Short mmCIF file of N, CA and C in Angstrom, two decimals:
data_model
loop_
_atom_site.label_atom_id
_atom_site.label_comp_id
_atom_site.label_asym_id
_atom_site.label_seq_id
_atom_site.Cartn_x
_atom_site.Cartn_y
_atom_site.Cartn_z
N UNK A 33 0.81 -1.20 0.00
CA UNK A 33 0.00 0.00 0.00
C UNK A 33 0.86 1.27 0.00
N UNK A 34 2.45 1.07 -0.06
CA UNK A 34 2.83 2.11 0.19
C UNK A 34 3.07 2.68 -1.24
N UNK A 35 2.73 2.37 -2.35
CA UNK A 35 2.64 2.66 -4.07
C UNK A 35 1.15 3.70 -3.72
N UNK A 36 0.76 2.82 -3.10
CA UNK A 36 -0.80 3.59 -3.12
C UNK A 36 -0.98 5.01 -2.16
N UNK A 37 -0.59 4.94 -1.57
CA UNK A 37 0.07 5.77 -0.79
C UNK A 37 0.79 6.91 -1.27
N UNK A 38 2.05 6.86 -2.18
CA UNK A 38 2.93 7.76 -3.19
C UNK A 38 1.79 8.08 -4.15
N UNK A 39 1.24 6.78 -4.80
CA UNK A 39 0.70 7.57 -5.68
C UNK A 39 -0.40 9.02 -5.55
N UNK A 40 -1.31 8.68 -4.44
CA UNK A 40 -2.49 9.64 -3.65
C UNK A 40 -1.33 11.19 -3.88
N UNK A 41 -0.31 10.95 -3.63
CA UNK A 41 0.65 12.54 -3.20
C UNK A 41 0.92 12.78 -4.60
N UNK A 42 0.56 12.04 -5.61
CA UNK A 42 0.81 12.67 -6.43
C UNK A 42 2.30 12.30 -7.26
N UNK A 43 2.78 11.04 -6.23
CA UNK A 43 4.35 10.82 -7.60
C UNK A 43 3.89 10.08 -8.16
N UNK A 44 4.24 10.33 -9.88
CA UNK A 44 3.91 9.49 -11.13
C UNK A 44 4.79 8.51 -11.44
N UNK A 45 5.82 8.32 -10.97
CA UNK A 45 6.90 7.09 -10.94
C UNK A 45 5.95 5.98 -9.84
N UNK A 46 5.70 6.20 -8.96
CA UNK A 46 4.38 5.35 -8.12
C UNK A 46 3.04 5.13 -8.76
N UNK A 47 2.91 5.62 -9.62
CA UNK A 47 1.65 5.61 -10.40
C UNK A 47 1.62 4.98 -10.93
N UNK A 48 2.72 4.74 -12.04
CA UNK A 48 3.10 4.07 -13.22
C UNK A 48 3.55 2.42 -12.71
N UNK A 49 3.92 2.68 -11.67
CA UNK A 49 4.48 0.87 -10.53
C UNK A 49 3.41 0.62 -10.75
N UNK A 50 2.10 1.36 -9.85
CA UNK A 50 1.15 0.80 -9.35
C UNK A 50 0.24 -0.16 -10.14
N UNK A 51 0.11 0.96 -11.49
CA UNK A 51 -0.29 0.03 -12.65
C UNK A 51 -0.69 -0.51 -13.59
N UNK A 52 1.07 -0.69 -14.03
CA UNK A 52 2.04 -1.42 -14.42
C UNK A 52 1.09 -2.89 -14.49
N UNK A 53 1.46 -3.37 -13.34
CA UNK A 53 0.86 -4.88 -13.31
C UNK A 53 -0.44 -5.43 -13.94
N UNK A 54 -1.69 -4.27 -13.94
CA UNK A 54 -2.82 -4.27 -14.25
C UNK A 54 -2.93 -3.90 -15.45
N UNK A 55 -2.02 -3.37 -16.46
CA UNK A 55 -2.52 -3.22 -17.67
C UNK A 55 -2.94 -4.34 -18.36
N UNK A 56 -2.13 -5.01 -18.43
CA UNK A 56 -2.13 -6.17 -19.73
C UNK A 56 -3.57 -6.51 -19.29
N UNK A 57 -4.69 -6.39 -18.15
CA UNK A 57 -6.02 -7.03 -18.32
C UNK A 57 -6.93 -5.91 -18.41
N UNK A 58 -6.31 -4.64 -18.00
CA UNK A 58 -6.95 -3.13 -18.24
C UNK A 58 -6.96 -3.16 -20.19
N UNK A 59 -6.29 -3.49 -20.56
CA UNK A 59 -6.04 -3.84 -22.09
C UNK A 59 -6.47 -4.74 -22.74
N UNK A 60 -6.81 -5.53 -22.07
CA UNK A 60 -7.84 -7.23 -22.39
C UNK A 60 -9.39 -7.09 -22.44
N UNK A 61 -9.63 -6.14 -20.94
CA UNK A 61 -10.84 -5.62 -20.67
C UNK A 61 -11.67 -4.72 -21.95
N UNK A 62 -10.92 -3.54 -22.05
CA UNK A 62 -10.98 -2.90 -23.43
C UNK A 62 -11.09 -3.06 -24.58
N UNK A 63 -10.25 -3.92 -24.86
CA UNK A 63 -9.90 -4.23 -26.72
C UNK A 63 -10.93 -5.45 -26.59
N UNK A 64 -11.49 -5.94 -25.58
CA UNK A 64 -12.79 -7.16 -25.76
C UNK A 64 -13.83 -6.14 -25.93
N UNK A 65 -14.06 -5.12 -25.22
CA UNK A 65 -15.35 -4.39 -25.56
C UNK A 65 -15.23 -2.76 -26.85
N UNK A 66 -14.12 -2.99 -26.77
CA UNK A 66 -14.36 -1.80 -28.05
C UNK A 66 -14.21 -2.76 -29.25
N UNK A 67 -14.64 -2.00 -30.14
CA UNK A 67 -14.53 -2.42 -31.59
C UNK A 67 -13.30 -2.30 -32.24
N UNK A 68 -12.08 -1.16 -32.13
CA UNK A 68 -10.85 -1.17 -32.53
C UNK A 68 -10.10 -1.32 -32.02
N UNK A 69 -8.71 -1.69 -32.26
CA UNK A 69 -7.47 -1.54 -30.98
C UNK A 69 -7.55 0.05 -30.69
N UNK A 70 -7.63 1.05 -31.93
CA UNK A 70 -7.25 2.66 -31.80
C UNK A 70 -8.51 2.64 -30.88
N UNK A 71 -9.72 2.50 -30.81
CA UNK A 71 -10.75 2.89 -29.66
C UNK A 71 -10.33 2.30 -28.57
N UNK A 72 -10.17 1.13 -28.30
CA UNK A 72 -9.60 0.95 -27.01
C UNK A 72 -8.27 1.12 -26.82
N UNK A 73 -7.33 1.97 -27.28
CA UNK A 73 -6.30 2.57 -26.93
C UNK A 73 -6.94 4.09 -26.05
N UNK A 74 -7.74 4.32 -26.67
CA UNK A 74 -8.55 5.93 -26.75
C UNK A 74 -9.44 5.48 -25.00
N UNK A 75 -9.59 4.72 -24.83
CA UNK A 75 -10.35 4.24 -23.85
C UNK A 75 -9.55 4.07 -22.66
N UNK A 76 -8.52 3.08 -22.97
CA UNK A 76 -7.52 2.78 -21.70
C UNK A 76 -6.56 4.10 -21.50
N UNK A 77 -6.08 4.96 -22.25
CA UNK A 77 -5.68 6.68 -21.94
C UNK A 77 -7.02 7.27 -21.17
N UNK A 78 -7.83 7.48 -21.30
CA UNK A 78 -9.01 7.73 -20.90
C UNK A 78 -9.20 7.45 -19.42
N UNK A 79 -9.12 6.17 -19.31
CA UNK A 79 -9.23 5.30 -18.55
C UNK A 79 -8.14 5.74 -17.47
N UNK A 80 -7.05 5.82 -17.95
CA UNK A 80 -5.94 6.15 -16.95
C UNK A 80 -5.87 7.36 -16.65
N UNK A 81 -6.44 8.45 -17.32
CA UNK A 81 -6.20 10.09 -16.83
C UNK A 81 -7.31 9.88 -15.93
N UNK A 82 -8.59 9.38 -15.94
CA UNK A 82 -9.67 9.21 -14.47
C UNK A 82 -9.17 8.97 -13.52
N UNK A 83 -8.47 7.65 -13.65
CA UNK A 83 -8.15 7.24 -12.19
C UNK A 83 -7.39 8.02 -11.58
N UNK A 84 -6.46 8.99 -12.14
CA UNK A 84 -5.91 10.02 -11.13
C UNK A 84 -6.93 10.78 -10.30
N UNK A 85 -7.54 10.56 -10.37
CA UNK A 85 -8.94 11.87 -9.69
C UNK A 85 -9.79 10.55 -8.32
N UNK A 86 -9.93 9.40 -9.52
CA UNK A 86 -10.37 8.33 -8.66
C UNK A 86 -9.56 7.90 -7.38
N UNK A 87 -8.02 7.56 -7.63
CA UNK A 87 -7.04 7.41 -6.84
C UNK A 87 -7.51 7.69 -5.48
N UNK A 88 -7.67 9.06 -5.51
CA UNK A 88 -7.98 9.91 -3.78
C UNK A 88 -8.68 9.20 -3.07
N UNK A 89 -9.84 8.26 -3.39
CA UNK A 89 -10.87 8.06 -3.02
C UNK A 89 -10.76 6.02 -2.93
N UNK A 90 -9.50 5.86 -2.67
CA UNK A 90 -9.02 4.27 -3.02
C UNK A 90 -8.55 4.40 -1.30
N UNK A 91 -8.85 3.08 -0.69
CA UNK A 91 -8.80 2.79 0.52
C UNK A 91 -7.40 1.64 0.91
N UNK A 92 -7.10 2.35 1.74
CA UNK A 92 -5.44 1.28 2.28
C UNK A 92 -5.76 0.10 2.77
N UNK A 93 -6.78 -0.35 3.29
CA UNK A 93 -7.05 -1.59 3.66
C UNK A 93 -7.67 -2.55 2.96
N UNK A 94 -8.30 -2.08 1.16
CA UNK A 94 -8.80 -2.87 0.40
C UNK A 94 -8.07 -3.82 -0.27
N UNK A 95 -8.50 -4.78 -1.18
CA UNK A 95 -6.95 -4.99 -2.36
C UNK A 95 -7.69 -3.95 -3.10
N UNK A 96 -6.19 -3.63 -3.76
CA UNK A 96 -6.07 -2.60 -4.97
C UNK A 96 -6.65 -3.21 -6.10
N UNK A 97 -6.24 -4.12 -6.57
CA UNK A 97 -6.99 -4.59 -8.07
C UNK A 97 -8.63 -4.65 -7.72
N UNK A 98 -9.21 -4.62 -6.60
CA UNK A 98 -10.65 -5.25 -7.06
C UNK A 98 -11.49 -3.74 -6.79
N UNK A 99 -10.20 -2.69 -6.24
CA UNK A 99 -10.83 -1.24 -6.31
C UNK A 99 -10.56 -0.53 -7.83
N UNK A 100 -9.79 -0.98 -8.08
CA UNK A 100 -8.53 -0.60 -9.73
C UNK A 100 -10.12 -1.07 -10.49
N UNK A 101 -10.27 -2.15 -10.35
CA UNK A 101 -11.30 -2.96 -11.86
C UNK A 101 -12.68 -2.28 -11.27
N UNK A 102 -13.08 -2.21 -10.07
CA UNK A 102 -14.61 -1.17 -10.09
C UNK A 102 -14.80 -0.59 -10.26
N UNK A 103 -13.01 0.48 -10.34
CA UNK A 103 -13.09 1.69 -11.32
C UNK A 103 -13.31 1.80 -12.41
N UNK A 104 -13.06 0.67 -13.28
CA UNK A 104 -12.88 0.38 -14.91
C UNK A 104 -13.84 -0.03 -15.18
N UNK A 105 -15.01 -0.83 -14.37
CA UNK A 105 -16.24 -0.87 -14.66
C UNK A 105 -16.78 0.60 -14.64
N UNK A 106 -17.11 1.28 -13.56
CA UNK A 106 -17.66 2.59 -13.37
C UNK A 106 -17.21 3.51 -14.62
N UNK A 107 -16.09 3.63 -14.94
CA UNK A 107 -15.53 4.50 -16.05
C UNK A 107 -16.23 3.83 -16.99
N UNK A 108 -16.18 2.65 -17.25
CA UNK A 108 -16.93 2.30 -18.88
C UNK A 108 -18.20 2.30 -19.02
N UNK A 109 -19.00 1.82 -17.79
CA UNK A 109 -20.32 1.88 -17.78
C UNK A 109 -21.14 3.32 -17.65
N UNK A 110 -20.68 4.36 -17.46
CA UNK A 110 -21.26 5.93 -16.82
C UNK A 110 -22.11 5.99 -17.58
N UNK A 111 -22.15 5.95 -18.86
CA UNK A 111 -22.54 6.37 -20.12
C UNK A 111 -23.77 5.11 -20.25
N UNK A 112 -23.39 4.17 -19.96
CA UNK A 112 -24.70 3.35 -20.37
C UNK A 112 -25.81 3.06 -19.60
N UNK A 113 -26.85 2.81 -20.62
CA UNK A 113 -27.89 2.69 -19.52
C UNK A 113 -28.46 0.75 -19.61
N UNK A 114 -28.72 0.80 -18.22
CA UNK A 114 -28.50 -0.98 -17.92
C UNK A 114 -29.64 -1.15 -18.47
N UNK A 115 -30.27 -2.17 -19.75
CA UNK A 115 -31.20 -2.49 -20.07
C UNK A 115 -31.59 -4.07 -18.72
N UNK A 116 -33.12 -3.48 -18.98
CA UNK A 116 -33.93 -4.44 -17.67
C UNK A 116 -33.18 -6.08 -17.64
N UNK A 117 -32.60 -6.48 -16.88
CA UNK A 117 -32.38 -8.11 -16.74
C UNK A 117 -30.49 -7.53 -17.12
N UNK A 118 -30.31 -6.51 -17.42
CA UNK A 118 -28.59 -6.22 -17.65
C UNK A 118 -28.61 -6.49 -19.27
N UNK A 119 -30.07 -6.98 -19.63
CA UNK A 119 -30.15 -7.66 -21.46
C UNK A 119 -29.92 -8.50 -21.87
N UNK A 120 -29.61 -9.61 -21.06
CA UNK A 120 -28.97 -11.28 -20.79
C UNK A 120 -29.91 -12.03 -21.35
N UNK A 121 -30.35 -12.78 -22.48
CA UNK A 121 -30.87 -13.18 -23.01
C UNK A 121 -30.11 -14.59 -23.03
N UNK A 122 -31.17 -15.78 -22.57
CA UNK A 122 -30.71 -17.03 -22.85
C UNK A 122 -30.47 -17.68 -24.18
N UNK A 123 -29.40 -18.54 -24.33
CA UNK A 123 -28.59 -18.93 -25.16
C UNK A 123 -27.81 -20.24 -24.66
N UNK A 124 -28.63 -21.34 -25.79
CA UNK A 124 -27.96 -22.36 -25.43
C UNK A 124 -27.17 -22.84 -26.92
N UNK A 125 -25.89 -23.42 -26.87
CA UNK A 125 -25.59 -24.34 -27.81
C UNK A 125 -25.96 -25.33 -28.57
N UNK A 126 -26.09 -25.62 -29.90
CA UNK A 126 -27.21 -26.62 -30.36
C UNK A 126 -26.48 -27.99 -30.17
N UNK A 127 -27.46 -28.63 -29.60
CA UNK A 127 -27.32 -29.78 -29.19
C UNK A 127 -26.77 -31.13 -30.50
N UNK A 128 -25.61 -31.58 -29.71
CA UNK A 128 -24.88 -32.68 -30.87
C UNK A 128 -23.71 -31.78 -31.53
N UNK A 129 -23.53 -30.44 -31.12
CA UNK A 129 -22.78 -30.07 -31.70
C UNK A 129 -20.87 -29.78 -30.69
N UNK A 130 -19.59 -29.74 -31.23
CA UNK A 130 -18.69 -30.45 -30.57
C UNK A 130 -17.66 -29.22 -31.06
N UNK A 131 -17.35 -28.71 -30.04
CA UNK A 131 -15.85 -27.63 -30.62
C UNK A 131 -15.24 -28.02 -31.38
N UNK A 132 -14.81 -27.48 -32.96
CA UNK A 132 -13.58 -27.89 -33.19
C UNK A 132 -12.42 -27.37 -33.02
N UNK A 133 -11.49 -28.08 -33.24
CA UNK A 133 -9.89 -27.92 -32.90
C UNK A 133 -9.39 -26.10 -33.49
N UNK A 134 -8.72 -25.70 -32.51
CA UNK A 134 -8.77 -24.61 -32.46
C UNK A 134 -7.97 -24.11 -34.03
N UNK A 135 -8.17 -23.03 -34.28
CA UNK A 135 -8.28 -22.59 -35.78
C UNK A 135 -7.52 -20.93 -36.15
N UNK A 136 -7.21 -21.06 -37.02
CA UNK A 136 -6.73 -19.26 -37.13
C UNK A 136 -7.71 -18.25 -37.54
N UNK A 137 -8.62 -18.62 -37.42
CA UNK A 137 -9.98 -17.84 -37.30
C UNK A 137 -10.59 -17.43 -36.25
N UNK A 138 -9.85 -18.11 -35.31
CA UNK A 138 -10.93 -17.93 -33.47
C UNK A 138 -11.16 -16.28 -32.85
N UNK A 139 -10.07 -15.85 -33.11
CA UNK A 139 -9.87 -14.39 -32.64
C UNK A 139 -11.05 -13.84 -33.47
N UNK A 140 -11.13 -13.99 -34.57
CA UNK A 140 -12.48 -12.87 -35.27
C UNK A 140 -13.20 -13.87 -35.23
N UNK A 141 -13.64 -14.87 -35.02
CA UNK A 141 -15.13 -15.07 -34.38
C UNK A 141 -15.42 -14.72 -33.01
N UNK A 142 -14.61 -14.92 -32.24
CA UNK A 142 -14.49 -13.92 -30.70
C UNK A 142 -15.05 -13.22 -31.09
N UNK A 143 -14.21 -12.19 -31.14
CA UNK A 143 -14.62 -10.59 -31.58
C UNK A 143 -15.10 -10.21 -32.33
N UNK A 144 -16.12 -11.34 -33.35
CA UNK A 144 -17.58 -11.04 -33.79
C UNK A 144 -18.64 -10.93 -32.96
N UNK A 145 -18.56 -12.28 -32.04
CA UNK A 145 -19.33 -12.66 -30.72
C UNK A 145 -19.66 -11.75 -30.39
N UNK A 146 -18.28 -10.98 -29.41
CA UNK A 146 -18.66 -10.20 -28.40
C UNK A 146 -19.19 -8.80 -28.91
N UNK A 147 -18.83 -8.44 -30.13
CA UNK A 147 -19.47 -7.24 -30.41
C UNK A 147 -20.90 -7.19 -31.04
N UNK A 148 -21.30 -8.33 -30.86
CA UNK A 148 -23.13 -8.60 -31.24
C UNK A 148 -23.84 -9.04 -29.93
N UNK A 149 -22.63 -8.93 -28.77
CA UNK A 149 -23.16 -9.13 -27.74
C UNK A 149 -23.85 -7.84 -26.56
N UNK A 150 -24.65 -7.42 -26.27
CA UNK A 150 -24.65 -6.03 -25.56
C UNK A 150 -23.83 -5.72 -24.63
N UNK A 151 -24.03 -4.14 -24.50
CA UNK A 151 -22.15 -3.98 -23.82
C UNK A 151 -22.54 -4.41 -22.59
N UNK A 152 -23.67 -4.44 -21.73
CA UNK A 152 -23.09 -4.82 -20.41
C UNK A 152 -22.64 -6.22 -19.89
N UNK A 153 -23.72 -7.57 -20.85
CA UNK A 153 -23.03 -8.61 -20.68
C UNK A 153 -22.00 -9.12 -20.99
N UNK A 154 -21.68 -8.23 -21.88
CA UNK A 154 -20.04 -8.06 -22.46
C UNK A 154 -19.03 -7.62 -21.98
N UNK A 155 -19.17 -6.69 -20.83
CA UNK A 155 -18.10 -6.14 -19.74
C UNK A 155 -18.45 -7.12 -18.87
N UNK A 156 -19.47 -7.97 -18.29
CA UNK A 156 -19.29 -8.59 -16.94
C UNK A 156 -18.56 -10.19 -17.68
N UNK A 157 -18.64 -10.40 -18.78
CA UNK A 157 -18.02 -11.61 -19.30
C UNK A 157 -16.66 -11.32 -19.57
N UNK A 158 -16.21 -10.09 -19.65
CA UNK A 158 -14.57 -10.02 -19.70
C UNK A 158 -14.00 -9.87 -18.19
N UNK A 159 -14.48 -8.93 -17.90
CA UNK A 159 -14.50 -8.59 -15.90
C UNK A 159 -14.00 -10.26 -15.66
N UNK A 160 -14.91 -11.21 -16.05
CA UNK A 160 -14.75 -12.60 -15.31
C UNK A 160 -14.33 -13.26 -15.65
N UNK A 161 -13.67 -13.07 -17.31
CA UNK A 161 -12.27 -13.49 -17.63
C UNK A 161 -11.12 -13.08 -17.25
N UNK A 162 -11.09 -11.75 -16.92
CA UNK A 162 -9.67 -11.16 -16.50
C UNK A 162 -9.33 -11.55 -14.73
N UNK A 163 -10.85 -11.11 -14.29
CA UNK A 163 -9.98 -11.20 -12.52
C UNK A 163 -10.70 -12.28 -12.33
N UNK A 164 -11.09 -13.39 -13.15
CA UNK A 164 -11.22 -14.88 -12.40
C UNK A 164 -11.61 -15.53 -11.25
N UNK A 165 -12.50 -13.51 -10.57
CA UNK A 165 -13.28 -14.11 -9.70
C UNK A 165 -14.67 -14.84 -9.78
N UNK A 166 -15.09 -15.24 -8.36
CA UNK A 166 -16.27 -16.18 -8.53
C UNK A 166 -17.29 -15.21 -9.01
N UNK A 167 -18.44 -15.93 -9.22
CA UNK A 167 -20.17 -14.99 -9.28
C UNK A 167 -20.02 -14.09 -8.17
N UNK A 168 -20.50 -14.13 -7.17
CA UNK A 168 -20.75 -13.74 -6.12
C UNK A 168 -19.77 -12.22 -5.55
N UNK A 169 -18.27 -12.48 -5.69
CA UNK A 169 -17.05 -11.37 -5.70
C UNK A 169 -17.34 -10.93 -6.61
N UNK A 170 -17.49 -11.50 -7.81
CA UNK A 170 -17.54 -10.00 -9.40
C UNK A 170 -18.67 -9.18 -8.85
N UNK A 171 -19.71 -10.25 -8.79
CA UNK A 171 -21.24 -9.12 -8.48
C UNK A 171 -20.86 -7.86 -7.50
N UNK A 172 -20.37 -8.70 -6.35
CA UNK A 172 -19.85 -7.28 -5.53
C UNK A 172 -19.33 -6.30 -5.93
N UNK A 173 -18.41 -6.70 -6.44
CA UNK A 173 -17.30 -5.89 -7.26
C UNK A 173 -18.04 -4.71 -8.38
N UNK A 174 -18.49 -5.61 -9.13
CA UNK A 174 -19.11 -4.43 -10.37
C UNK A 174 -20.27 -3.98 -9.41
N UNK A 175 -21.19 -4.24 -8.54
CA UNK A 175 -22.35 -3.89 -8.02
C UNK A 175 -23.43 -4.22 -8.45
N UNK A 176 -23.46 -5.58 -9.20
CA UNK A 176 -24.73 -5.85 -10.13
C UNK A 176 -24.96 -7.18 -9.24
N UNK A 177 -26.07 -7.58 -9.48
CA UNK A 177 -27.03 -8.90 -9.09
C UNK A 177 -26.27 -10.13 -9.30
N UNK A 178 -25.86 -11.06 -8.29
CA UNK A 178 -24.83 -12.06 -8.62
C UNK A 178 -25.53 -12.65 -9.54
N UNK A 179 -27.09 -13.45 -9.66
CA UNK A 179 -27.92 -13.70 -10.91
C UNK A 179 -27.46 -13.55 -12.36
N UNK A 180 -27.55 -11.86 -12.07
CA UNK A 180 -27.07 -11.08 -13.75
C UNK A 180 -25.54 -11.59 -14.10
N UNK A 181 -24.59 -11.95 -12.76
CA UNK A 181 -22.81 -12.30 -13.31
C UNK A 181 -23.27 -13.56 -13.57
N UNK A 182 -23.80 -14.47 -13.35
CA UNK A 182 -23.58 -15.74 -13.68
C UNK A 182 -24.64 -16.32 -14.82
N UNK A 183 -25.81 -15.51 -15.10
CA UNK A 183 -26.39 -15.54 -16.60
C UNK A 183 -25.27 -14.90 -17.67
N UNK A 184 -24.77 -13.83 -17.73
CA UNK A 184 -24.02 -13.29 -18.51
C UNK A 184 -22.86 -14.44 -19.04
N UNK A 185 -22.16 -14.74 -18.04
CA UNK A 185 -20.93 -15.73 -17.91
C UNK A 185 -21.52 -16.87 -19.25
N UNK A 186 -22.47 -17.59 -18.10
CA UNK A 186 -23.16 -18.65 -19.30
C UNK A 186 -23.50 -18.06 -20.57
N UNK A 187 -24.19 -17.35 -21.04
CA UNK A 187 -24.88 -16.84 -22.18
C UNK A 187 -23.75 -16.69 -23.41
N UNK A 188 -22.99 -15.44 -22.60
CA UNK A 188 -21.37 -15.05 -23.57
C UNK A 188 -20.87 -16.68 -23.74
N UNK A 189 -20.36 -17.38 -22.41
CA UNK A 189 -19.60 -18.49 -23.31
C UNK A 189 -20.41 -19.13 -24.12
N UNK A 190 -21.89 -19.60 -23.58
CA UNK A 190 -22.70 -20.46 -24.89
C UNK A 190 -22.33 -20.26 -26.01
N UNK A 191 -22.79 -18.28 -26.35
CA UNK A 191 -22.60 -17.93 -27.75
C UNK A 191 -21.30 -18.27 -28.54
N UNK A 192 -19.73 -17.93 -27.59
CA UNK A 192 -19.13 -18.62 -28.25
C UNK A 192 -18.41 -19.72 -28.71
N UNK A 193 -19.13 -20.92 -27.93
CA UNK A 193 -18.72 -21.78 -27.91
C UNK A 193 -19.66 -22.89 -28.81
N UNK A 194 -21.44 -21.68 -29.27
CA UNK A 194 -21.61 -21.70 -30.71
C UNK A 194 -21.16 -21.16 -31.65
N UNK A 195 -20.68 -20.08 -31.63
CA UNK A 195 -19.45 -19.99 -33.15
C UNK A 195 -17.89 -20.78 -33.04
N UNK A 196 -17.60 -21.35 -32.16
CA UNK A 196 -16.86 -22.57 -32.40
C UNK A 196 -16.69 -23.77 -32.32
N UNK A 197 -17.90 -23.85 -32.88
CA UNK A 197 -18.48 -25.58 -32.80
C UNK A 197 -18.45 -25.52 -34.27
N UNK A 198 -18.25 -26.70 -34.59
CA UNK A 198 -18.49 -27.39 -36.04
C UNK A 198 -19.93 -27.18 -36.50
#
């Protein structure tokens, strides 16, 4: 906590420690829900000039990453408005059907998926790829209905685990 700490005063060499560690999923988070790398470049700059303001308001006795990522929810979500149920629409895989062997196509069917997917079940399905917490901790975390994290979870993987099925 003592990064967290420097950073609150304002040194940017502590800032940049702090995180350092968290990009590569602050960057995972993003480039899954924007449409370009240049938009989610535009997003995670974005993203990082907030949290200086947010910083102040980050607590020494929390962990840092699960205050870091409620920020990155809050920053991405401000703007949207939560359609009723979060917009989670059930989705099952058609039955008899069997992944195939992974392919040099997977990345753009991903990232067909997820961008026909609505943005909020689409941020709580990356959220729960990146910090690998349970239902119950994400829900806390983002502040949504543990229900809504664990329909989302299912739904997103169904969908893509119908565009990579045979």
């Amino acid at each position: 906590m003592r990064l967290l700490r420097e950073t609150q005063k304002g040194n940017p060499i502590a800032f940049r420690s702090l995180l350092e560690p968290y990009l590569p999923g602050i960057w995972s988070i993003c480039r899954g829900f924007c449409a370009s790398a240049a938009e989610a470049t535009e997003v995670v700059l974005g993203f990082r000039d907030d949290l200086h303001g947010r910083l102040r308001a980050f607590h020494h006795d929390r962990a840092f990453g699960v205050q870091l990522y409620s920020a990155l929810w809050q920053y991405l979500t401000e703007d949207l408005e939560p359609p009723r149920g979060l917009g989670i629409q059930a989705v099952y895989p058609a039955p008899g059907k069997a992944l195939r062997p992974p392919g040099p196509d997977d990345d753009r069917i991903i990232r067909e998926i997820l961008a026909m997917t609505p943005p909020i079940p689409r941020l709580v399905y990356l959220f729960w790829m990146i910090t690998d917490l349970d239902a119950g901790r994400l829900a806390q975390m983002l502040g949504v209905p543990e229900m809504a994290v664990r329909e989302a979870r299912a739904n997103v993987t169904a969908r893509i685990q119908e565009g990579l099925s045979q």
